[in-house]
Short mmCIF file of C-alpha atoms in Angstrom, two decimals:
data_model
loop_
_atom_site.label_atom_id
_atom_site.label_comp_id
_atom_site.label_asym_id
_atom_site.label_seq_id
_atom_site.Cartn_x
_atom_site.Cartn_y
_atom_site.Cartn_z
CA MET A 20 -116.47 -115.12 163.10
CA THR A 21 -119.30 -115.64 160.60
CA SER A 22 -119.79 -119.36 160.01
CA GLY A 23 -121.18 -121.13 156.96
CA VAL A 24 -120.18 -118.48 154.42
CA LYS A 25 -118.74 -119.81 151.17
CA LEU A 26 -115.57 -118.33 149.70
CA SER A 27 -115.06 -118.13 145.94
CA VAL A 28 -112.62 -116.51 143.51
CA LEU A 29 -112.92 -114.23 140.49
CA ASP A 30 -109.68 -114.02 138.50
CA ARG A 31 -109.45 -111.51 135.64
CA SER A 32 -106.22 -112.83 134.13
CA ARG A 33 -104.40 -109.61 134.92
CA VAL A 34 -101.28 -109.00 132.86
CA ARG A 35 -98.14 -108.10 134.82
CA ALA A 36 -95.50 -105.68 133.57
CA GLY A 37 -92.75 -107.66 131.87
CA HIS A 38 -95.06 -110.59 131.19
CA GLY A 39 -97.41 -111.31 128.32
CA HIS A 40 -101.10 -112.06 127.85
CA ALA A 41 -100.44 -115.75 127.22
CA GLU A 42 -98.63 -116.06 130.55
CA ALA A 43 -101.52 -114.32 132.33
CA LEU A 44 -103.93 -116.92 130.97
CA ARG A 45 -101.67 -119.79 132.03
CA ASP A 46 -101.36 -118.16 135.45
CA THR A 47 -105.16 -118.20 135.73
CA VAL A 48 -105.35 -121.94 135.06
CA ALA A 49 -102.54 -122.65 137.53
CA PHE A 50 -104.19 -120.40 140.13
CA ALA A 51 -107.47 -122.31 139.79
CA ARG A 52 -105.70 -125.54 140.70
CA GLN A 53 -104.11 -123.84 143.71
CA VAL A 54 -107.30 -122.35 145.14
CA GLU A 55 -109.13 -125.63 144.58
CA GLN A 56 -106.60 -127.23 146.92
CA LEU A 57 -107.31 -124.45 149.43
CA GLY A 58 -111.00 -125.38 149.49
CA TYR A 59 -112.58 -122.46 147.61
CA HIS A 60 -116.10 -123.08 146.32
CA ARG A 61 -116.05 -121.47 142.85
CA PHE A 62 -113.51 -120.13 140.39
CA TRP A 63 -114.79 -117.59 137.88
CA VAL A 64 -113.16 -115.79 134.96
CA SER A 65 -114.11 -112.47 133.38
CA GLU A 66 -114.83 -110.85 130.03
CA HIS A 67 -112.94 -107.73 128.97
CA HIS A 68 -112.33 -106.52 125.43
CA GLY A 69 -109.56 -104.28 124.13
CA VAL A 70 -107.95 -103.88 127.57
CA PRO A 71 -104.15 -104.27 127.48
CA GLY A 72 -103.96 -105.08 131.19
CA VAL A 73 -106.50 -107.93 131.09
CA ALA A 74 -106.04 -111.14 129.08
CA GLY A 75 -109.46 -112.60 129.92
CA SER A 76 -111.48 -111.78 126.80
CA ALA A 77 -113.16 -115.13 126.06
CA PRO A 78 -114.56 -116.40 129.37
CA THR A 79 -116.27 -119.57 128.17
CA VAL A 80 -113.09 -120.70 126.40
CA LEU A 81 -111.00 -120.00 129.50
CA ALA A 82 -113.59 -121.64 131.76
CA ALA A 83 -113.24 -124.82 129.71
CA ALA A 84 -109.47 -124.82 130.29
CA VAL A 85 -109.96 -124.20 134.02
CA ALA A 86 -112.57 -126.94 134.36
CA ALA A 87 -110.32 -129.40 132.51
CA ALA A 88 -107.42 -128.60 134.87
CA THR A 89 -109.47 -129.02 138.06
CA SER A 90 -111.73 -131.71 139.46
CA ARG A 91 -113.96 -130.39 142.26
CA ILE A 92 -114.24 -126.62 142.29
CA ARG A 93 -117.19 -125.07 140.47
CA VAL A 94 -116.14 -123.12 137.39
CA GLY A 95 -117.89 -120.24 135.70
CA THR A 96 -117.92 -116.73 134.35
CA GLY A 97 -117.97 -113.46 136.20
CA GLY A 98 -119.29 -112.83 133.75
CA VAL A 99 -120.35 -113.18 130.16
CA MET A 100 -121.57 -109.71 129.14
CA LEU A 101 -124.85 -110.64 127.51
CA PRO A 102 -125.34 -107.42 125.48
CA ASN A 103 -122.22 -108.40 123.51
CA HIS A 104 -123.57 -111.80 122.42
CA GLN A 105 -126.54 -113.56 120.89
CA PRO A 106 -128.35 -115.50 123.64
CA LEU A 107 -128.52 -118.67 121.52
CA VAL A 108 -124.73 -118.75 121.14
CA VAL A 109 -124.24 -118.20 124.88
CA ALA A 110 -126.69 -121.03 125.64
CA GLU A 111 -124.84 -123.35 123.28
CA GLN A 112 -121.48 -122.50 124.83
CA PHE A 113 -122.70 -123.19 128.36
CA GLY A 114 -124.49 -126.29 127.15
CA VAL A 115 -121.15 -127.59 125.90
CA LEU A 116 -119.46 -126.72 129.20
CA GLU A 117 -122.17 -128.38 131.29
CA SER A 118 -122.11 -131.46 129.04
CA LEU A 119 -118.34 -131.83 129.44
CA PHE A 120 -118.21 -130.95 133.15
CA PRO A 121 -121.65 -131.86 134.54
CA GLY A 122 -122.68 -130.30 137.82
CA ARG A 123 -119.73 -127.89 138.00
CA ILE A 124 -120.64 -125.00 135.68
CA ASP A 125 -121.87 -121.54 136.71
CA MET A 126 -123.24 -119.07 134.17
CA GLY A 127 -122.51 -115.60 135.55
CA LEU A 128 -124.05 -112.92 133.32
CA GLY A 129 -123.59 -109.16 133.20
CA ARG A 130 -125.15 -106.22 131.37
CA SER A 131 -122.03 -104.17 130.59
CA VAL A 132 -120.90 -103.24 127.10
CA GLY A 133 -117.41 -102.29 125.91
CA PHE A 134 -115.26 -100.03 128.07
CA ILE A 135 -114.73 -97.35 125.38
CA GLU A 136 -116.57 -96.34 122.21
CA ALA A 137 -113.98 -97.89 119.88
CA VAL A 138 -114.36 -101.27 121.60
CA ARG A 139 -118.17 -101.04 121.51
CA LYS A 140 -117.99 -100.28 117.80
CA ALA A 141 -115.68 -103.24 117.20
CA LEU A 142 -118.18 -105.46 119.05
CA GLY A 143 -121.05 -104.05 117.01
CA HIS A 144 -122.89 -102.66 120.02
CA ASP A 145 -123.43 -99.41 121.91
CA LYS A 146 -124.36 -98.33 125.42
CA SER A 147 -128.10 -98.60 124.74
CA ASP A 148 -127.78 -102.37 124.29
CA ALA A 149 -127.38 -102.72 128.06
CA GLU A 150 -131.08 -101.86 128.36
CA GLU A 151 -131.92 -105.10 126.53
CA PHE A 152 -130.34 -107.23 129.25
CA GLY A 153 -133.64 -108.37 130.75
CA PRO A 154 -135.21 -109.61 127.48
CA ARG A 155 -131.93 -111.22 126.40
CA LEU A 156 -131.71 -112.99 129.75
CA THR A 157 -135.25 -114.32 129.33
CA GLU A 158 -134.37 -115.60 125.88
CA LEU A 159 -131.14 -117.21 127.08
CA LEU A 160 -132.81 -119.09 129.94
CA GLY A 161 -135.50 -120.23 127.53
CA TYR A 162 -132.97 -122.24 125.53
CA PHE A 163 -132.31 -124.35 128.62
CA THR A 164 -136.00 -124.86 129.41
CA GLY A 165 -137.12 -125.51 125.84
CA ASP A 166 -139.30 -122.40 125.70
CA GLN A 167 -137.83 -121.01 122.46
CA ALA A 168 -138.81 -121.87 118.89
CA VAL A 169 -135.19 -122.80 118.18
CA ARG A 170 -133.73 -125.58 120.33
CA GLY A 171 -130.39 -124.59 121.81
CA TYR A 172 -128.52 -127.87 121.68
CA PRO A 173 -126.82 -129.11 123.79
CA ALA A 174 -128.24 -126.64 126.36
CA ASP A 175 -131.79 -127.89 125.91
CA GLY A 176 -132.91 -129.58 129.12
CA LEU A 177 -129.69 -128.89 131.05
CA ARG A 178 -129.51 -126.97 134.32
CA VAL A 179 -126.47 -124.75 134.61
CA SER A 180 -126.41 -122.38 137.58
CA PRO A 181 -127.17 -118.81 136.38
CA PHE A 182 -126.15 -115.70 138.29
CA VAL A 183 -126.68 -112.00 137.55
CA LEU A 184 -123.77 -109.60 138.09
CA ALA A 185 -125.41 -106.36 139.02
CA THR A 186 -125.70 -102.95 140.52
CA GLY A 187 -129.11 -101.33 141.10
CA ALA A 188 -130.82 -102.00 137.75
CA GLY A 189 -129.31 -105.45 137.38
CA ALA A 190 -130.44 -106.38 140.88
CA ARG A 191 -134.04 -105.76 139.83
CA VAL A 192 -133.57 -107.99 136.81
CA ALA A 193 -132.11 -110.75 139.00
CA ALA A 194 -135.10 -110.53 141.36
CA ALA A 195 -137.64 -110.60 138.52
CA HIS A 196 -136.03 -113.70 136.99
CA GLY A 197 -135.55 -115.47 140.31
CA LEU A 198 -131.77 -115.68 139.99
CA PRO A 199 -128.87 -115.39 142.46
CA LEU A 200 -127.31 -111.93 142.65
CA VAL A 201 -123.60 -111.05 142.52
CA ILE A 202 -122.95 -107.50 143.70
CA GLY A 203 -120.08 -105.26 144.82
CA SER A 204 -119.79 -101.86 146.48
CA PHE A 205 -118.69 -100.01 143.34
CA ARG A 206 -121.21 -97.24 144.02
CA GLY A 207 -120.65 -97.26 147.77
CA GLU A 208 -121.60 -99.65 150.53
CA ASP A 209 -124.91 -97.93 151.30
CA ALA A 210 -126.03 -98.19 147.68
CA MET A 211 -125.03 -101.86 147.64
CA VAL A 212 -127.02 -102.64 150.79
CA GLU A 213 -130.02 -100.78 149.36
CA ALA A 214 -129.82 -102.81 146.13
CA ILE A 215 -129.58 -106.08 148.09
CA THR A 216 -132.59 -105.13 150.21
CA GLY A 217 -134.59 -104.32 147.09
CA TYR A 218 -133.53 -107.58 145.47
CA ARG A 219 -134.69 -109.66 148.42
CA ALA A 220 -138.01 -107.82 148.64
CA ALA A 221 -138.77 -108.21 144.92
CA PHE A 222 -137.42 -111.76 144.47
CA ARG A 223 -139.74 -114.14 142.63
CA PRO A 224 -138.93 -117.85 143.11
CA SER A 225 -138.07 -119.71 139.94
CA ILE A 226 -136.86 -123.10 138.74
CA TRP A 227 -133.36 -121.67 139.12
CA ALA A 228 -133.59 -120.53 142.74
CA ALA A 229 -136.30 -120.99 145.37
CA GLU A 230 -135.12 -118.04 147.47
CA PRO A 231 -132.79 -115.03 147.21
CA TYR A 232 -129.07 -115.76 147.16
CA VAL A 233 -126.49 -112.98 147.45
CA VAL A 234 -122.84 -113.24 146.46
CA LEU A 235 -120.76 -110.33 147.74
CA SER A 236 -117.95 -109.38 145.35
CA THR A 237 -115.02 -107.64 147.03
CA THR A 238 -111.26 -107.33 147.25
CA VAL A 239 -109.72 -109.05 150.28
CA ALA A 240 -106.00 -108.82 151.03
CA VAL A 241 -104.56 -110.69 154.01
CA ALA A 242 -100.94 -110.66 155.22
CA ASP A 243 -98.93 -110.93 158.40
CA THR A 244 -98.92 -107.14 158.79
CA THR A 245 -101.36 -104.42 157.82
CA GLU A 246 -98.65 -102.76 155.75
CA ASP A 247 -97.98 -105.91 153.72
CA ALA A 248 -101.70 -106.33 153.07
CA TRP A 249 -101.93 -102.70 151.93
CA ARG A 250 -99.02 -103.25 149.56
CA LEU A 251 -101.02 -105.98 147.82
CA LEU A 252 -103.63 -103.37 146.89
CA VAL A 253 -101.18 -100.88 145.37
CA PRO A 254 -100.72 -102.34 141.83
CA GLU A 255 -104.46 -102.51 141.07
CA ALA A 256 -105.08 -99.10 142.65
CA TRP A 257 -102.41 -97.54 140.47
CA ALA A 258 -103.83 -99.24 137.36
CA MET A 259 -107.24 -97.72 138.14
CA ALA A 260 -105.74 -94.26 138.66
CA HIS A 261 -103.74 -94.61 135.43
CA SER A 262 -106.84 -95.59 133.48
CA ARG A 263 -108.72 -92.53 134.69
CA THR A 264 -105.89 -90.15 133.80
CA ARG A 265 -104.52 -91.79 130.64
CA GLY A 266 -107.60 -93.56 129.24
CA GLU A 267 -105.95 -96.98 129.15
CA PHE A 268 -105.97 -99.77 131.73
CA PRO A 269 -102.34 -100.93 132.03
CA PRO A 270 -100.59 -104.12 133.18
CA LEU A 271 -99.85 -104.41 136.88
CA HIS A 272 -96.53 -103.00 138.07
CA ALA A 273 -94.59 -103.98 141.18
CA THR A 274 -95.55 -102.13 144.35
CA ASP A 275 -92.06 -100.68 144.95
CA ASP A 276 -91.95 -99.32 141.39
CA ILE A 277 -95.31 -97.61 141.84
CA LEU A 278 -94.48 -96.06 145.20
CA ALA A 279 -91.26 -94.65 143.75
CA ARG A 280 -93.12 -92.91 140.91
CA PRO A 281 -93.70 -89.17 140.93
CA MET A 282 -97.44 -88.50 140.73
CA THR A 283 -99.39 -85.42 139.79
CA ASN A 284 -101.89 -84.14 142.32
CA ARG A 285 -104.73 -85.67 140.31
CA GLU A 286 -102.95 -89.01 140.00
CA ARG A 287 -102.23 -89.05 143.72
CA THR A 288 -105.87 -88.27 144.55
CA LEU A 289 -107.22 -90.99 142.25
CA PHE A 290 -104.62 -93.46 143.49
CA GLU A 291 -105.58 -92.87 147.12
CA GLN A 292 -109.28 -93.11 146.26
CA SER A 293 -108.67 -96.47 144.57
CA LEU A 294 -107.04 -97.81 147.73
CA ARG A 295 -110.20 -97.24 149.77
CA GLY A 296 -113.12 -99.55 150.37
CA HIS A 297 -111.21 -102.83 150.32
CA VAL A 298 -110.99 -105.44 153.07
CA HIS A 299 -107.33 -105.74 154.02
CA GLY A 300 -105.06 -106.28 156.98
CA THR A 301 -103.84 -108.96 159.32
CA PRO A 302 -105.97 -112.09 159.77
CA SER A 303 -107.72 -110.66 162.84
CA GLU A 304 -108.35 -107.32 161.12
CA VAL A 305 -109.77 -109.02 158.03
CA VAL A 306 -112.08 -111.26 160.05
CA LYS A 307 -113.55 -108.26 161.83
CA ALA A 308 -113.98 -106.18 158.67
CA LEU A 309 -115.37 -109.01 156.57
CA ASP A 310 -117.70 -110.23 159.31
CA ASP A 311 -119.04 -106.70 159.73
CA LEU A 312 -119.74 -106.56 156.00
CA LEU A 313 -121.38 -109.97 156.03
CA ASP A 314 -123.53 -108.97 159.00
CA ARG A 315 -124.67 -105.83 157.21
CA THR A 316 -125.46 -107.55 153.91
CA ALA A 317 -126.43 -111.05 155.14
CA ALA A 318 -124.60 -112.32 152.06
CA ASP A 319 -124.48 -116.07 151.46
CA GLU A 320 -121.09 -116.10 149.74
CA VAL A 321 -118.01 -113.94 149.17
CA LEU A 322 -116.46 -113.69 145.72
CA VAL A 323 -112.87 -112.55 146.28
CA THR A 324 -111.53 -110.45 143.41
CA THR A 325 -108.01 -109.58 144.56
CA SER A 326 -105.23 -109.23 142.01
CA THR A 327 -101.68 -107.96 142.43
CA HIS A 328 -98.24 -108.09 140.80
CA ASP A 329 -96.64 -110.48 143.31
CA ARG A 330 -98.32 -113.83 142.68
CA THR A 331 -96.62 -115.54 145.62
CA ALA A 332 -98.01 -112.93 148.00
CA LEU A 333 -101.38 -113.21 146.24
CA LEU A 334 -101.57 -116.95 146.85
CA ASP A 335 -100.48 -116.45 150.46
CA SER A 336 -103.35 -113.97 150.92
CA TYR A 337 -105.89 -116.44 149.57
CA ARG A 338 -104.43 -119.18 151.75
CA LEU A 339 -104.68 -117.07 154.92
CA LEU A 340 -108.26 -116.13 154.08
CA ALA A 341 -109.25 -119.76 153.50
CA GLU A 342 -107.76 -120.71 156.87
CA LEU A 343 -109.82 -118.01 158.61
CA TYR A 344 -113.14 -119.42 157.38
CA ARG A 345 -112.32 -123.12 157.30
#
């Protein structure tokens, strides 16, 4: 078993069928308290706009609620999508968080824009804005170091912990700025390993990080049986398949309800594709699969992104995983 790896959590405040957005947000805060007790290192929240199945649309606001409800675990964003915001405002928000919860705040930053054109229009941005991520990141960091003409109070002089959420292009930006990298296998494991290798080779030490630091983002589902672990993956996999056939990302439905649904051939294909590439199984199976992935990537930390309809089973999965790497 790989030793010394840190385990962290990204929770997207997923809405469950029959439950509302407000409950999903309260579930996130309660979940943060639970995983803190289990010994997880970080708890991050996400930014999604105009997505009916995700309540997490204002990550810095939600991070403040999480930090106030916990005492030890690091709290941050996975991430704030910088093309959607003015860097000064982001710096001020994280300056407030760091001032209220000193030494516990992570500033995870991404380059994505809205999921669909209507959302991008409502945000006042378009796809091309993602290309400005690098310059916006430079500006944002400058408000903490005092290198901008405008002083970003209360961020000025503070040291939050910045991270870049990335694929290939974002990994190059993280290396150029000397920042830790958060990366998943969305484009395949080989592409992820290639991006990590390139990041390490191009990394330039900075005041934020003296050496490369890789956080591996992945779904991990652990249960007493392989079948039960697989069942944890079903609600999110169906939501992904639904979004690709219907154009809308839905709330999570119960596994039994999904498996009883008739599916078109296309839906079935997309559903089965969405079930692949995740770490799942019994404790021994998960240790082997996750250790193999850690050996291949030499990652310093694992950011677990699992979500499912059954929150009791979800907490049990996170508990079993924490016990494996304690």
